Amino acid sequence: MIWILLQRFGFLVVFAAFFCLFAAWNPVFLQGGNLLNVIEGSAVLMIIALGMTLIVATGGIDLSVGIALDFGAAFAVVAMKSYGMDWFGAACAGLIGGSIIGLFNASLVIGLRVSPFLATLSTFFIGSSVQRIFTNGGGPISHRRMPEEFRNLAIGDVYGVPTEAVIAIVLVVLYFLILERSIWGRRIHAMGMQRSAAIIAGIRVNRILLLCFIAASVTCAVGGLIAAANIRMFTPLSGFSYLLDAIAAVFIGAALHPRGRPNVLGTLAGVLFLGMVANGLNLMGLNFNIKDALQGIILVSALALAVAQQRARNRLVS
Amino acid sequence: MSLQCAFSLQGVTKEFPGVRALDNASLDVRIGEVHGLVGENGAGKSTVVKVLAGVYQPDAGLVKIGGETLSPLTPDSVHAAGIRFVHQELHLIPHFTVAESVFLGQERSHRLGLDNKAMRENTKAFLQSMLGVDIPSNRLIRDLTTAERKLVQIARALIDEVAKVVVFDEPTAPLASDEIETVMSAIRRLAEQDIAILYVSHYLSEITDICDRVTVFRQGKTVKVFDTITEHSGRDLVYAMVGRNIADMFPAKGDRAKGPGLEVTGLSDGSAFADISLSVEKGEIFGIAGLIGSGREELIDTIYGLRKAQTGTFQLEGEPLIIKSAAQAVDAGIVLVPRDRRHDGLVLSMTMAENVTLATLDQNASFGLENRRLARERTEAQITALDIRPPNPDTVTRLLSGGNQQKVILARWMVTSARVFIFDDPTIGVDVGAKSEIYQLINDLAASGACVIVSSSDPVELQGICDRIAIMMRGEIIGELQTEELSVDELVSAITGAKYIKNLTDVN
């Protein structure tokens, strides 16, 4: 009985089970403030995971999302601190900084025909080194007198909703429309599923790849702006911590999709799930060191369930 | 060849929900014969193979081997009774040697572990004596030709030398035409050694070539058993398979040329072909014939922008044209129905509607957002026009039959304003009934004024539908033939270079 329930609605059941467990363990979990914390705390990961979703949908993977985030933060902080730009100029500088990473990735993948995995891995290595050199070994660049408007990207709110959550929601909607409802999304999915068939259908796959790499890195740079605004500094290599969670979220999302495709709503579910688990485990007061292990176990079980669910669904079809 | 029965299926019935896949079917294969099994897609051939393999349990009927009823019918009991299967897919590991592949899962050992020497020698001897080929047993699979891999796969099934019956399921499907003979002669050699062979294939020319007797299935029933097969049995086989005469398999031709269409001048790719010029008029069906390695496939890929051209120019309806990518070709109105439809033609996990509208997405969109209702409507119109089954635009294309998959690709190009249609081996793996529908559709395209190029490895098809055929050999067009006064035999001789071609018009 439970097994059938798990097979049919696997991930939802796990999600609900954890939700109840955390709620029962510590009532604080259910309080509005805490749930808002989960959402707010997931905003930057959500933004990075959106960029990752886009690249995985083209059939690749992006290991340099963290570097794009770092570049976004660095360019914005330096623009304000050393060039005295206002918040808007700084934000633009950050996005341009991020786009450099996408351009570099695209030139490796399209120009030199390196596989996305290895291309973005190289970008990751090179980008990390550039940050260390630029900061003389990795020291943060702080900017205490950051313009208030820029600060508000992280700590402000729009009608009571934290700005970073608003930015994440806007991006989720935008990505959903592009990837799941637009003709460009259809082309991206087609090339991600069967590249040669997409080429023969007259789809300009290289142009799409270029645009996707740039869009993904600029999106990650938005995450960088928020991160920089939050702590009023640029911390080199801080983007790395998002990489693995972003990959996990995208693939949880893909496992939820009937065709196993990366998709925006699935990624959203994945990010919220990871955020909820992290928050819940914290509230349970568990040893911080076992958190990652638990997260790994949960991840594997959720994915295994999703696969079982897909099989059950396919059986129903055939 | 003796008349003794090696195995037989008697009154086998197998039902699946909603379908009676086998309906009182029988099959009788004698020792030392090559017995063909033919039928259209869905006639029950693969179900028979699976019943015989012990994968499906029949609802009624018996499987007898050497006169004794095989019971229970399981993969193990079938194997023990000496029935072996050589499946269509190769399933070999590229980095294994020939001997390792042959003995995979049935390794010989001595006290110190694997007896590699014995396995190597055994493999070599087996390949020589049973199959009549000389393949070094320490060579890697990845260095073998496809035909040699097929032979290794056969050796793997037979190396324990207890096989009495071998079932070949489409053994030549992955092979190039000049490799087929190697495999066929190995199969004949097996039959001479008193092994019964069941040969399941779509390719009627092979069936008439190799089989001693043939059983024809239609809709799960055994409709006819041919006790003698000659090279002229093809027509009778087709008649038995589809239950009607396909004398008019090919639509009537007419004088249709209506002025300049696609012109290719001096095209070279620097390796596979050089200095190719051809000109296809509007309303004409232009064939390109050639063996594997003649540069035919590469030429098609280059015209479509998939390969880089080194020299050469294109003109379409008198206007010069630059084609450096498939997207440019499509924009110019040149479209391709590729030879490998499952790999290059369709995005298999997408639905029919999604595949049909893939090249015309911007026509079904406002502000970039897709209008799915419109896309479905357009697809439904094409489904009706081309008679695609099942007539549901939401069907995932992976589930369609070969002929219907081909129609979906064609439908995608019909909704564009394409002016040049290139078909690359359009009916490979398509059953006879769907074939004739596809020929009709190709003919309709030409009649409506499109330029049509058909590149094919099937001379019967080329002779049947084309107005003119260019013969390619070793990267050159060696001549062009009008099909009116051309017989298939003449065409074959021209393609294989066996005979000097009369009526040859020099194109260079």
PDB file of C-alpha atoms in Angstrom, chain A residues 5 29 51-52 92 124 127 132 137 149 161 181 196 205 224 231 238 276 311 316:
ATOM      1  CA  LEU A   5       1.516   5.304  -2.859  1.00  0.00           C
ATOM      2  CA  PHE A  29       9.542  24.972  11.598  1.00  0.00           C
ATOM      3  CA  GLY A  51      20.871  28.994 -15.097  1.00  0.00           C
ATOM      4  CA  MET A  52      21.841  25.366 -14.618  1.00  0.00           C
ATOM      5  CA  CYS A  92      25.038  46.430 -15.011  1.00  0.00           C
ATOM      6  CA  PHE A 124      35.903  26.888 -13.339  1.00  0.00           C
ATOM      7  CA  GLY A 127      38.005  31.593 -13.153  1.00  0.00           C
ATOM      8  CA  ARG A 132      42.822  34.505  -6.390  1.00  0.00           C
ATOM      9  CA  GLY A 137      45.332  35.145  -2.599  1.00  0.00           C
ATOM     10  CA  GLU A 149      19.668  50.914  -3.171  1.00  0.00           C
ATOM     11  CA  VAL A 161       8.262  40.350   0.352  1.00  0.00           C
ATOM     12  CA  ARG A 181       6.083  27.926 -23.259  1.00  0.00           C
ATOM     13  CA  SER A 196      21.296  15.842 -34.864  1.00  0.00           C
ATOM     14  CA  VAL A 205      21.968  25.000 -32.529  1.00  0.00           C
ATOM     15  CA  GLY A 224      26.173  37.345  -7.357  1.00  0.00           C
ATOM     16  CA  ILE A 231      27.347  40.812   3.041  1.00  0.00           C
ATOM     17  CA  SER A 238      32.034  31.819  -2.692  1.00  0.00           C
ATOM     18  CA  MET A 276      13.478  22.708   3.555  1.00  0.00           C
ATOM     19  CA  ARG A 311       8.456   3.399 -14.576  1.00  0.00           C
ATOM     20  CA  LEU A 316       0.316   2.693 -17.313  1.00  0.00           C
TER      21      LEU A 316
END
